[in-house]
Amino acid sequence: MEALAVRLSHLDSQAEGAIRVVMFFDTLMRRRVDVPALARASAVLAECVAGIRLHGTGRAIRVSSDGRVASAPPGPASTTVPVTLDEEEIGTVWLERPGPPGPLDEMLLDRLAIAAAAVVERYGPARTTMADPALVELVIGSDSDEAGRARALRLLGFHPDLPVRVVAVRSQLPLDQVAALLCLARPVKAAPLADVGVILATTLDPTRIPAGVRAGIGAAESADRSWSEARTALRFTTSRRPVVPYDDLGALALLAQVPQDATRDNADVAAIARLADNPEDLETLDTYCAAGSLRRTADRLHVHHSSVARRLEQIGRALGIELTEPAGLVRARLALTLWQLLDD
């Protein structure tokens, strides 16, 4: 490498500088430095403040060009590069250079980001959110023995004495982003299994789940039962109710055990299926079943209550159910819920 740098120096001074940056970080990695040492060395090399922030710790390290912890307030980053490990962003590195970035700043930060990821992986545990799906399956599998489940939990970073909550997720957002929002504290692990995402955590904040994500949250302390509950709760999610804790279902959870053939053969459910061809009618019925009154339904749909009354009269005739009667409302709610569970 040194001989190559000498030869390149006769051709391109910037190429020589780039090679020397690579050699600099290769030397640091051979010496097995830690994250603070990486920040110090990078700041000295860059001759300006260098910073490293790892999302898992939430702590930022800023070092000035003299190798000491930067005491001045953080300035705007002149160049920033993400730190990635296993295709997941686990942190950020940056330089706070007054004026425009230097010609080698981007290369320096690229090498710093690679080095930081290697240090995290080496000295870990690596605080990545995405986990080995095989380990996650071992944790939530109903046929796993307790010894194997406990070992998998330890490998994933969970304390054996703390119960693990399980969340079943369907989302267009990356699973690691959903998990990080759902559980600010560590550890939290996630993995895709077939068409459902699995999130394991000891603490959860369901209010932080972003829009467009559907999530069922298990309640049991045992991970395998919690997973079964989470999958059941996920089936009850709708656009109106995207997050469903299993505990909130109560006796409704029993509806998930009704065979789908029996559900399809039910006259009320078949009538709901025909109604689904008209999205406005379906939305009106769904809102009415949730609100329980004409005026609350009108408020939620932003229409006059007389319009809701006319719609519900027409829907009731189509279903063969008197929706304004308590018994009819119960029938409609059950039929709508069973229809929503079909093929889910």
mmCIF file of C-alpha atoms in Angstrom:
data_model
loop_
_atom_site.group_PDB
_atom_site.id
_atom_site.type_symbol
_atom_site.label_atom_id
_atom_site.label_comp_id
_atom_site.label_asym_id
_atom_site.label_seq_id
_atom_site.Cartn_x
_atom_site.Cartn_y
_atom_site.Cartn_z
ATOM 1 C CA MET A 1 0.000 0.000 0.000
ATOM 2 C CA GLU A 2 2.805 2.469 0.825
ATOM 3 C CA ALA A 3 4.561 1.689 -2.459
ATOM 4 C CA LEU A 4 1.297 2.286 -4.318
ATOM 5 C CA ALA A 5 0.860 5.645 -2.546
ATOM 6 C CA VAL A 6 4.361 6.701 -3.591
ATOM 7 C CA ARG A 7 3.708 5.800 -7.235
ATOM 8 C CA LEU A 8 0.357 7.612 -7.226
ATOM 9 C CA SER A 9 1.894 10.719 -5.686
ATOM 10 C CA HIS A 10 3.762 11.304 -8.964
ATOM 11 C CA LEU A 11 0.463 11.237 -10.862
ATOM 12 C CA ASP A 12 -2.185 12.858 -8.672
ATOM 13 C CA SER A 13 -1.722 14.539 -5.304
ATOM 14 C CA GLN A 14 -5.409 14.011 -4.433
ATOM 15 C CA ALA A 15 -5.112 10.296 -5.174
ATOM 16 C CA GLU A 16 -2.110 10.164 -2.851
ATOM 17 C CA GLY A 17 -4.181 11.869 -0.135
ATOM 18 C CA ALA A 18 -7.007 9.400 -0.618
ATOM 19 C CA ILE A 19 -4.667 6.439 -0.309
ATOM 20 C CA ARG A 20 -3.164 7.897 2.836
ATOM 21 C CA VAL A 21 -6.639 8.306 4.351
ATOM 22 C CA VAL A 22 -7.346 4.641 3.661
ATOM 23 C CA MET A 23 -4.005 3.613 5.175
ATOM 24 C CA PHE A 24 -4.688 5.809 8.207
ATOM 25 C CA PHE A 25 -7.959 4.043 9.033
ATOM 26 C CA ASP A 26 -6.560 0.604 8.216
ATOM 27 C CA THR A 27 -3.873 1.264 10.819
ATOM 28 C CA LEU A 28 -6.460 2.341 13.382
ATOM 29 C CA MET A 29 -8.462 -0.855 12.833
ATOM 30 C CA ARG A 30 -5.390 -3.030 13.192
ATOM 31 C CA ARG A 31 -4.824 -1.372 16.566
ATOM 32 C CA ARG A 32 -8.410 -2.266 17.598
ATOM 33 C CA VAL A 33 -9.300 1.239 18.751
ATOM 34 C CA ASP A 34 -12.675 2.057 20.279
ATOM 35 C CA VAL A 35 -15.244 4.637 19.147
ATOM 36 C CA PRO A 36 -13.837 7.603 21.158
ATOM 37 C CA ALA A 37 -10.345 6.880 19.788
ATOM 38 C CA LEU A 38 -11.765 6.827 16.256
ATOM 39 C CA ALA A 39 -13.336 10.231 16.814
ATOM 40 C CA ARG A 40 -10.090 11.672 18.229
ATOM 41 C CA ALA A 41 -7.953 10.364 15.396
ATOM 42 C CA SER A 42 -10.421 11.563 12.763
ATOM 43 C CA ALA A 43 -10.593 15.060 14.233
ATOM 44 C CA VAL A 44 -6.802 15.351 14.270
ATOM 45 C CA LEU A 45 -6.590 14.094 10.695
ATOM 46 C CA ALA A 46 -9.380 16.395 9.454
ATOM 47 C CA GLU A 47 -8.097 19.364 11.486
ATOM 48 C CA CYS A 48 -11.643 20.223 12.559
ATOM 49 C CA VAL A 49 -14.337 18.882 14.898
ATOM 50 C CA ALA A 50 -15.357 15.291 14.129
ATOM 51 C CA GLY A 51 -18.447 13.635 15.563
ATOM 52 C CA ILE A 52 -19.882 10.137 15.957
ATOM 53 C CA ARG A 53 -23.423 9.386 17.102
ATOM 54 C CA LEU A 54 -24.730 5.834 17.577
ATOM 55 C CA HIS A 55 -28.504 5.525 17.637
ATOM 56 C CA GLY A 56 -28.392 2.623 20.078
ATOM 57 C CA THR A 57 -26.750 4.682 22.810
ATOM 58 C CA GLY A 58 -28.252 8.041 21.883
ATOM 59 C CA ARG A 59 -24.925 9.653 22.805
ATOM 60 C CA ALA A 60 -22.838 11.854 20.525
ATOM 61 C CA ILE A 61 -19.030 12.109 20.710
ATOM 62 C CA ARG A 62 -17.539 15.383 19.420
ATOM 63 C CA VAL A 63 -13.782 15.884 19.365
ATOM 64 C CA SER A 64 -11.888 19.001 18.316
ATOM 65 C CA SER A 65 -8.772 19.090 16.148
ATOM 66 C CA ASP A 66 -6.486 19.023 19.212
ATOM 67 C CA GLY A 67 -7.844 15.597 20.184
ATOM 68 C CA ARG A 68 -9.865 16.859 23.144
ATOM 69 C CA VAL A 69 -13.603 16.636 23.679
ATOM 70 C CA ALA A 70 -15.167 19.619 21.912
ATOM 71 C CA SER A 71 -16.387 22.153 24.438
ATOM 72 C CA ALA A 72 -17.856 24.655 21.994
ATOM 73 C CA PRO A 73 -21.542 24.314 21.061
ATOM 74 C CA PRO A 74 -22.099 22.070 18.037
ATOM 75 C CA GLY A 75 -21.793 23.868 14.747
ATOM 76 C CA PRO A 76 -23.519 22.919 11.497
ATOM 77 C CA ALA A 77 -22.143 19.738 9.959
ATOM 78 C CA SER A 78 -20.225 20.455 6.789
ATOM 79 C CA THR A 79 -20.313 16.777 5.734
ATOM 80 C CA THR A 80 -22.380 13.874 7.110
ATOM 81 C CA VAL A 81 -22.316 10.133 6.383
ATOM 82 C CA PRO A 82 -24.515 7.379 7.892
ATOM 83 C CA VAL A 83 -23.010 4.428 9.749
ATOM 84 C CA THR A 84 -24.567 1.191 8.500
ATOM 85 C CA LEU A 85 -24.360 -2.359 9.762
ATOM 86 C CA ASP A 86 -26.216 -5.261 8.110
ATOM 87 C CA GLU A 87 -27.919 -2.717 5.811
ATOM 88 C CA GLU A 88 -29.383 -0.862 8.808
ATOM 89 C CA GLU A 89 -28.433 2.680 9.729
ATOM 90 C CA ILE A 90 -27.053 2.534 13.276
ATOM 91 C CA GLY A 91 -25.521 5.988 13.550
ATOM 92 C CA THR A 92 -23.980 9.029 11.894
ATOM 93 C CA VAL A 93 -20.499 10.534 11.525
ATOM 94 C CA TRP A 94 -19.825 14.132 10.571
ATOM 95 C CA LEU A 95 -17.318 16.959 10.346
ATOM 96 C CA GLU A 96 -17.886 20.526 11.540
ATOM 97 C CA ARG A 97 -15.531 22.352 9.191
ATOM 98 C CA PRO A 98 -15.895 26.127 8.919
ATOM 99 C CA GLY A 99 -16.416 27.027 5.295
ATOM 100 C CA PRO A 100 -16.780 24.547 2.431
ATOM 101 C CA PRO A 101 -15.894 20.844 2.848
ATOM 102 C CA GLY A 102 -12.355 19.769 2.089
ATOM 103 C CA PRO A 103 -11.576 17.653 -1.001
ATOM 104 C CA LEU A 104 -11.038 14.519 1.091
ATOM 105 C CA ASP A 105 -13.757 15.069 3.693
ATOM 106 C CA GLU A 106 -16.235 12.693 2.093
ATOM 107 C CA MET A 107 -13.657 9.913 1.792
ATOM 108 C CA LEU A 108 -12.496 10.474 5.361
ATOM 109 C CA LEU A 109 -16.056 10.160 6.644
ATOM 110 C CA ASP A 110 -16.747 7.095 4.488
ATOM 111 C CA ARG A 111 -13.766 5.363 6.071
ATOM 112 C CA LEU A 112 -14.752 6.601 9.541
ATOM 113 C CA ALA A 113 -18.276 5.226 9.088
ATOM 114 C CA ILE A 114 -16.914 1.824 8.009
ATOM 115 C CA ALA A 115 -14.522 1.784 10.942
ATOM 116 C CA ALA A 116 -17.250 2.787 13.412
ATOM 117 C CA ALA A 117 -19.517 -0.035 12.191
ATOM 118 C CA ALA A 118 -16.665 -2.520 12.556
ATOM 119 C CA VAL A 119 -15.946 -1.333 16.105
ATOM 120 C CA VAL A 120 -19.606 -1.621 17.098
ATOM 121 C CA GLU A 121 -19.800 -5.119 15.647
ATOM 122 C CA ARG A 122 -16.559 -6.159 17.350
ATOM 123 C CA TYR A 123 -17.189 -4.804 20.807
ATOM 124 C CA GLY A 124 -21.014 -4.905 20.680
ATOM 125 C CA PRO A 125 -23.442 -6.143 21.246
ATOM 126 C CA ALA A 126 -24.247 -4.507 17.937
ATOM 127 C CA ARG A 127 -27.316 -2.403 18.626
ATOM 128 C CA THR A 128 -29.059 -3.207 15.382
ATOM 129 C CA THR A 129 -32.807 -3.603 15.378
ATOM 130 C CA MET A 130 -33.097 -6.232 12.661
ATOM 131 C CA ALA A 131 -32.417 -9.727 13.968
ATOM 132 C CA ASP A 132 -31.793 -13.199 12.590
ATOM 133 C CA PRO A 133 -35.283 -14.501 11.653
ATOM 134 C CA ALA A 134 -34.284 -17.991 12.791
ATOM 135 C CA LEU A 135 -33.612 -16.728 16.324
ATOM 136 C CA VAL A 136 -36.886 -14.806 16.382
ATOM 137 C CA GLU A 137 -38.776 -17.882 15.201
ATOM 138 C CA LEU A 138 -37.169 -19.874 18.000
ATOM 139 C CA VAL A 139 -38.398 -17.312 20.532
ATOM 140 C CA ILE A 140 -42.020 -17.196 19.334
ATOM 141 C CA GLY A 141 -42.424 -20.766 18.092
ATOM 142 C CA SER A 142 -45.010 -22.851 19.950
ATOM 143 C CA ASP A 143 -42.899 -25.988 19.507
ATOM 144 C CA SER A 144 -39.689 -24.463 20.929
ATOM 145 C CA ASP A 145 -38.428 -25.869 24.216
ATOM 146 C CA GLU A 146 -37.862 -23.430 27.069
ATOM 147 C CA ALA A 147 -34.084 -23.899 27.098
ATOM 148 C CA GLY A 148 -33.827 -23.093 23.394
ATOM 149 C CA ARG A 149 -36.172 -20.130 23.755
ATOM 150 C CA ALA A 150 -34.137 -18.733 26.667
ATOM 151 C CA ARG A 151 -30.885 -19.133 24.746
ATOM 152 C CA ALA A 152 -32.344 -17.360 21.695
ATOM 153 C CA LEU A 153 -33.529 -14.485 23.885
ATOM 154 C CA ARG A 154 -30.052 -14.114 25.396
ATOM 155 C CA LEU A 155 -28.482 -14.081 21.930
ATOM 156 C CA LEU A 156 -30.925 -11.361 20.924
ATOM 157 C CA GLY A 157 -29.902 -9.275 23.943
ATOM 158 C CA PHE A 158 -32.915 -9.784 26.227
ATOM 159 C CA HIS A 159 -32.570 -10.332 29.965
ATOM 160 C CA PRO A 160 -34.009 -13.744 30.922
ATOM 161 C CA ASP A 161 -35.993 -12.322 33.874
ATOM 162 C CA LEU A 162 -37.896 -9.713 31.855
ATOM 163 C CA PRO A 163 -41.068 -10.633 29.922
ATOM 164 C CA VAL A 164 -40.894 -9.974 26.195
ATOM 165 C CA ARG A 165 -43.842 -8.380 24.409
ATOM 166 C CA VAL A 166 -44.556 -9.424 20.827
ATOM 167 C CA VAL A 167 -46.063 -7.236 18.100
ATOM 168 C CA ALA A 168 -47.279 -8.425 14.694
ATOM 169 C CA VAL A 169 -46.959 -5.719 12.045
ATOM 170 C CA ARG A 170 -47.966 -5.040 8.459
ATOM 171 C CA SER A 171 -46.318 -1.935 7.084
ATOM 172 C CA GLN A 172 -44.919 -0.310 3.976
ATOM 173 C CA LEU A 173 -42.323 1.394 6.179
ATOM 174 C CA PRO A 174 -39.050 -0.414 6.930
ATOM 175 C CA LEU A 175 -39.566 -2.706 9.906
ATOM 176 C CA ASP A 176 -36.568 -1.345 11.819
ATOM 177 C CA GLN A 177 -38.055 2.183 11.677
ATOM 178 C CA VAL A 178 -41.378 0.968 13.067
ATOM 179 C CA ALA A 179 -39.615 -0.939 15.848
ATOM 180 C CA ALA A 180 -37.450 2.029 16.802
ATOM 181 C CA LEU A 181 -40.529 4.256 17.100
ATOM 182 C CA LEU A 182 -42.540 1.663 19.006
ATOM 183 C CA CYS A 183 -39.818 1.042 21.565
ATOM 184 C CA LEU A 184 -37.463 3.882 22.419
ATOM 185 C CA ALA A 185 -35.710 1.817 25.091
ATOM 186 C CA ARG A 186 -33.489 -1.129 24.318
ATOM 187 C CA PRO A 187 -33.461 -3.931 23.523
ATOM 188 C CA VAL A 188 -35.876 -4.161 20.608
ATOM 189 C CA LYS A 189 -35.529 -6.681 17.811
ATOM 190 C CA ALA A 190 -37.460 -7.213 14.602
ATOM 191 C CA ALA A 191 -37.574 -9.702 11.762
ATOM 192 C CA PRO A 192 -39.850 -10.396 8.777
ATOM 193 C CA LEU A 193 -41.661 -13.733 8.811
ATOM 194 C CA ALA A 194 -43.600 -14.453 5.602
ATOM 195 C CA ASP A 195 -45.927 -11.464 5.095
ATOM 196 C CA VAL A 196 -45.864 -10.310 8.726
ATOM 197 C CA GLY A 197 -43.220 -8.395 10.634
ATOM 198 C CA VAL A 198 -42.360 -9.473 14.177
ATOM 199 C CA ILE A 199 -41.176 -7.028 16.842
ATOM 200 C CA LEU A 200 -39.867 -8.173 20.217
ATOM 201 C CA ALA A 201 -39.491 -5.666 23.055
ATOM 202 C CA THR A 202 -39.715 -5.398 26.829
ATOM 203 C CA THR A 203 -41.493 -2.023 26.759
ATOM 204 C CA LEU A 204 -43.836 -0.582 24.145
ATOM 205 C CA ASP A 205 -45.457 2.765 23.379
ATOM 206 C CA PRO A 206 -48.288 2.020 20.906
ATOM 207 C CA THR A 207 -49.094 5.729 20.561
ATOM 208 C CA ARG A 208 -45.852 6.174 18.605
ATOM 209 C CA ILE A 209 -46.793 3.780 15.798
ATOM 210 C CA PRO A 210 -46.801 5.891 12.603
ATOM 211 C CA ALA A 211 -49.718 6.298 10.234
ATOM 212 C CA GLY A 212 -50.120 3.590 7.626
ATOM 213 C CA VAL A 213 -48.908 0.823 9.950
ATOM 214 C CA ARG A 214 -51.174 -1.912 11.274
ATOM 215 C CA ALA A 215 -50.121 -3.645 14.473
ATOM 216 C CA GLY A 216 -51.494 -6.329 16.766
ATOM 217 C CA ILE A 217 -50.002 -6.385 20.257
ATOM 218 C CA GLY A 218 -49.802 -9.567 22.321
ATOM 219 C CA ALA A 219 -50.515 -9.528 26.048
ATOM 220 C CA ALA A 220 -49.160 -12.804 27.444
ATOM 221 C CA GLU A 221 -45.809 -12.947 29.237
ATOM 222 C CA SER A 222 -44.692 -16.044 27.353
ATOM 223 C CA ALA A 223 -43.377 -15.090 23.919
ATOM 224 C CA ASP A 224 -45.105 -17.921 22.035
ATOM 225 C CA ARG A 225 -48.540 -17.073 23.466
ATOM 226 C CA SER A 226 -47.909 -13.368 22.978
ATOM 227 C CA TRP A 227 -47.118 -14.026 19.302
ATOM 228 C CA SER A 228 -50.349 -15.998 18.855
ATOM 229 C CA GLU A 229 -52.288 -13.158 20.477
ATOM 230 C CA ALA A 230 -50.491 -10.532 18.384
ATOM 231 C CA ARG A 231 -51.398 -12.318 15.140
ATOM 232 C CA THR A 232 -55.019 -12.567 16.260
ATOM 233 C CA ALA A 233 -55.104 -8.876 17.184
ATOM 234 C CA LEU A 234 -53.575 -7.966 13.813
ATOM 235 C CA ARG A 235 -56.534 -9.601 12.064
ATOM 236 C CA PHE A 236 -58.885 -7.179 13.826
ATOM 237 C CA THR A 237 -57.050 -4.066 12.644
ATOM 238 C CA THR A 238 -58.749 -1.761 10.146
ATOM 239 C CA SER A 239 -57.966 1.597 8.583
ATOM 240 C CA ARG A 240 -60.096 3.159 11.318
ATOM 241 C CA ARG A 241 -58.431 1.134 14.063
ATOM 242 C CA PRO A 242 -54.887 0.325 12.892
ATOM 243 C CA VAL A 243 -53.473 -0.680 16.294
ATOM 244 C CA VAL A 244 -55.215 -3.380 18.345
ATOM 245 C CA PRO A 245 -53.925 -4.678 21.697
ATOM 246 C CA TYR A 246 -55.129 -8.230 22.281
ATOM 247 C CA ASP A 247 -56.344 -7.297 25.765
ATOM 248 C CA ASP A 248 -58.815 -4.841 24.236
ATOM 249 C CA LEU A 249 -60.563 -7.545 22.213
ATOM 250 C CA GLY A 250 -62.069 -9.423 25.141
ATOM 251 C CA ALA A 251 -64.697 -11.913 23.945
ATOM 252 C CA LEU A 252 -64.361 -10.607 20.378
ATOM 253 C CA ALA A 253 -61.130 -12.612 20.091
ATOM 254 C CA LEU A 254 -63.290 -15.742 19.960
ATOM 255 C CA LEU A 255 -64.575 -14.648 16.540
ATOM 256 C CA ALA A 256 -61.125 -15.359 15.107
ATOM 257 C CA GLN A 257 -61.735 -19.056 15.850
ATOM 258 C CA VAL A 258 -64.874 -19.293 13.720
ATOM 259 C CA PRO A 259 -64.130 -21.403 10.612
ATOM 260 C CA GLN A 260 -64.027 -19.233 7.495
ATOM 261 C CA ASP A 261 -66.350 -21.532 5.550
ATOM 262 C CA ALA A 262 -68.986 -21.100 8.249
ATOM 263 C CA THR A 263 -68.418 -17.346 8.176
ATOM 264 C CA ARG A 264 -68.916 -17.125 4.401
ATOM 265 C CA ASP A 265 -72.124 -19.197 4.618
ATOM 266 C CA ASN A 266 -73.681 -16.816 7.136
ATOM 267 C CA ALA A 267 -76.423 -14.680 5.574
ATOM 268 C CA ASP A 268 -75.459 -11.482 7.436
ATOM 269 C CA VAL A 269 -71.809 -11.796 6.431
ATOM 270 C CA ALA A 270 -72.759 -12.502 2.820
ATOM 271 C CA ALA A 271 -74.885 -9.345 2.860
ATOM 272 C CA ILE A 272 -71.925 -7.321 4.159
ATOM 273 C CA ALA A 273 -69.770 -8.758 1.348
ATOM 274 C CA ARG A 274 -72.312 -7.488 -1.212
ATOM 275 C CA LEU A 275 -72.403 -4.100 0.528
ATOM 276 C CA ALA A 276 -68.613 -3.856 0.204
ATOM 277 C CA ASP A 277 -69.072 -3.113 -3.513
ATOM 278 C CA ASN A 278 -70.171 0.375 -2.393
ATOM 279 C CA PRO A 279 -67.294 1.896 -0.362
ATOM 280 C CA GLU A 280 -69.410 4.831 0.860
ATOM 281 C CA ASP A 281 -72.071 2.532 2.309
ATOM 282 C CA LEU A 282 -69.418 0.323 3.895
ATOM 283 C CA GLU A 283 -67.711 3.341 5.479
ATOM 284 C CA THR A 284 -71.038 4.613 6.798
ATOM 285 C CA LEU A 285 -71.881 1.254 8.364
ATOM 286 C CA ASP A 286 -68.400 0.834 9.820
ATOM 287 C CA THR A 287 -68.498 4.323 11.350
ATOM 288 C CA TYR A 288 -72.011 3.809 12.707
ATOM 289 C CA CYS A 289 -71.067 0.486 14.298
ATOM 290 C CA ALA A 290 -68.126 2.180 16.008
ATOM 291 C CA ALA A 291 -69.966 5.385 17.013
ATOM 292 C CA GLY A 292 -73.274 3.818 18.045
ATOM 293 C CA SER A 293 -75.429 6.850 17.262
ATOM 294 C CA LEU A 294 -76.568 8.878 14.273
ATOM 295 C CA ARG A 295 -75.164 12.183 15.494
ATOM 296 C CA ARG A 296 -71.720 10.812 16.379
ATOM 297 C CA THR A 297 -71.625 9.064 12.999
ATOM 298 C CA ALA A 298 -72.551 12.311 11.245
ATOM 299 C CA ASP A 299 -69.831 14.178 13.150
ATOM 300 C CA ARG A 300 -67.186 11.639 12.149
ATOM 301 C CA LEU A 301 -68.283 11.564 8.504
ATOM 302 C CA HIS A 302 -68.752 15.358 8.390
ATOM 303 C CA VAL A 303 -72.266 15.128 6.979
ATOM 304 C CA HIS A 304 -75.705 16.084 8.301
ATOM 305 C CA HIS A 305 -77.337 13.531 10.594
ATOM 306 C CA SER A 306 -80.403 13.369 8.346
ATOM 307 C CA SER A 307 -78.166 12.212 5.494
ATOM 308 C CA VAL A 308 -76.729 9.494 7.746
ATOM 309 C CA ALA A 309 -80.253 8.429 8.692
ATOM 310 C CA ARG A 310 -81.224 8.045 5.013
ATOM 311 C CA ARG A 311 -78.060 6.083 4.226
ATOM 312 C CA LEU A 312 -78.553 3.755 7.210
ATOM 313 C CA GLU A 313 -82.182 3.146 6.230
ATOM 314 C CA GLN A 314 -81.071 2.078 2.751
ATOM 315 C CA ILE A 315 -78.192 -0.035 4.148
ATOM 316 C CA GLY A 316 -80.531 -1.667 6.664
ATOM 317 C CA ARG A 317 -82.941 -2.676 3.880
ATOM 318 C CA ALA A 318 -80.069 -4.129 1.859
ATOM 319 C CA LEU A 319 -78.838 -6.120 4.865
ATOM 320 C CA GLY A 320 -82.259 -7.094 6.136
ATOM 321 C CA ILE A 321 -81.326 -5.664 9.557
ATOM 322 C CA GLU A 322 -83.021 -2.890 11.539
ATOM 323 C CA LEU A 323 -79.895 -0.884 12.321
ATOM 324 C CA THR A 324 -81.567 1.598 14.672
ATOM 325 C CA GLU A 325 -82.552 -1.217 17.054
ATOM 326 C CA PRO A 326 -79.959 -2.413 19.647
ATOM 327 C CA ALA A 327 -80.239 -6.025 18.497
ATOM 328 C CA GLY A 328 -79.812 -4.977 14.874
ATOM 329 C CA LEU A 329 -76.731 -2.924 15.686
ATOM 330 C CA VAL A 330 -75.175 -5.929 17.452
ATOM 331 C CA ARG A 331 -75.913 -8.146 14.419
ATOM 332 C CA ALA A 332 -74.346 -5.604 12.074
ATOM 333 C CA ARG A 333 -71.256 -5.220 14.247
ATOM 334 C CA LEU A 334 -70.725 -8.979 14.422
ATOM 335 C CA ALA A 335 -71.294 -9.471 10.696
ATOM 336 C CA LEU A 336 -68.957 -6.615 9.794
ATOM 337 C CA THR A 337 -66.221 -7.919 12.090
ATOM 338 C CA LEU A 338 -66.525 -11.465 10.773
ATOM 339 C CA TRP A 339 -66.391 -10.202 7.188
ATOM 340 C CA GLN A 340 -63.236 -8.207 7.982
ATOM 341 C CA LEU A 341 -61.630 -11.384 9.390
ATOM 342 C CA LEU A 342 -62.184 -13.344 6.174
ATOM 343 C CA ASP A 343 -58.941 -14.320 4.404
ATOM 344 C CA ASP A 344 -56.902 -12.134 6.756
#
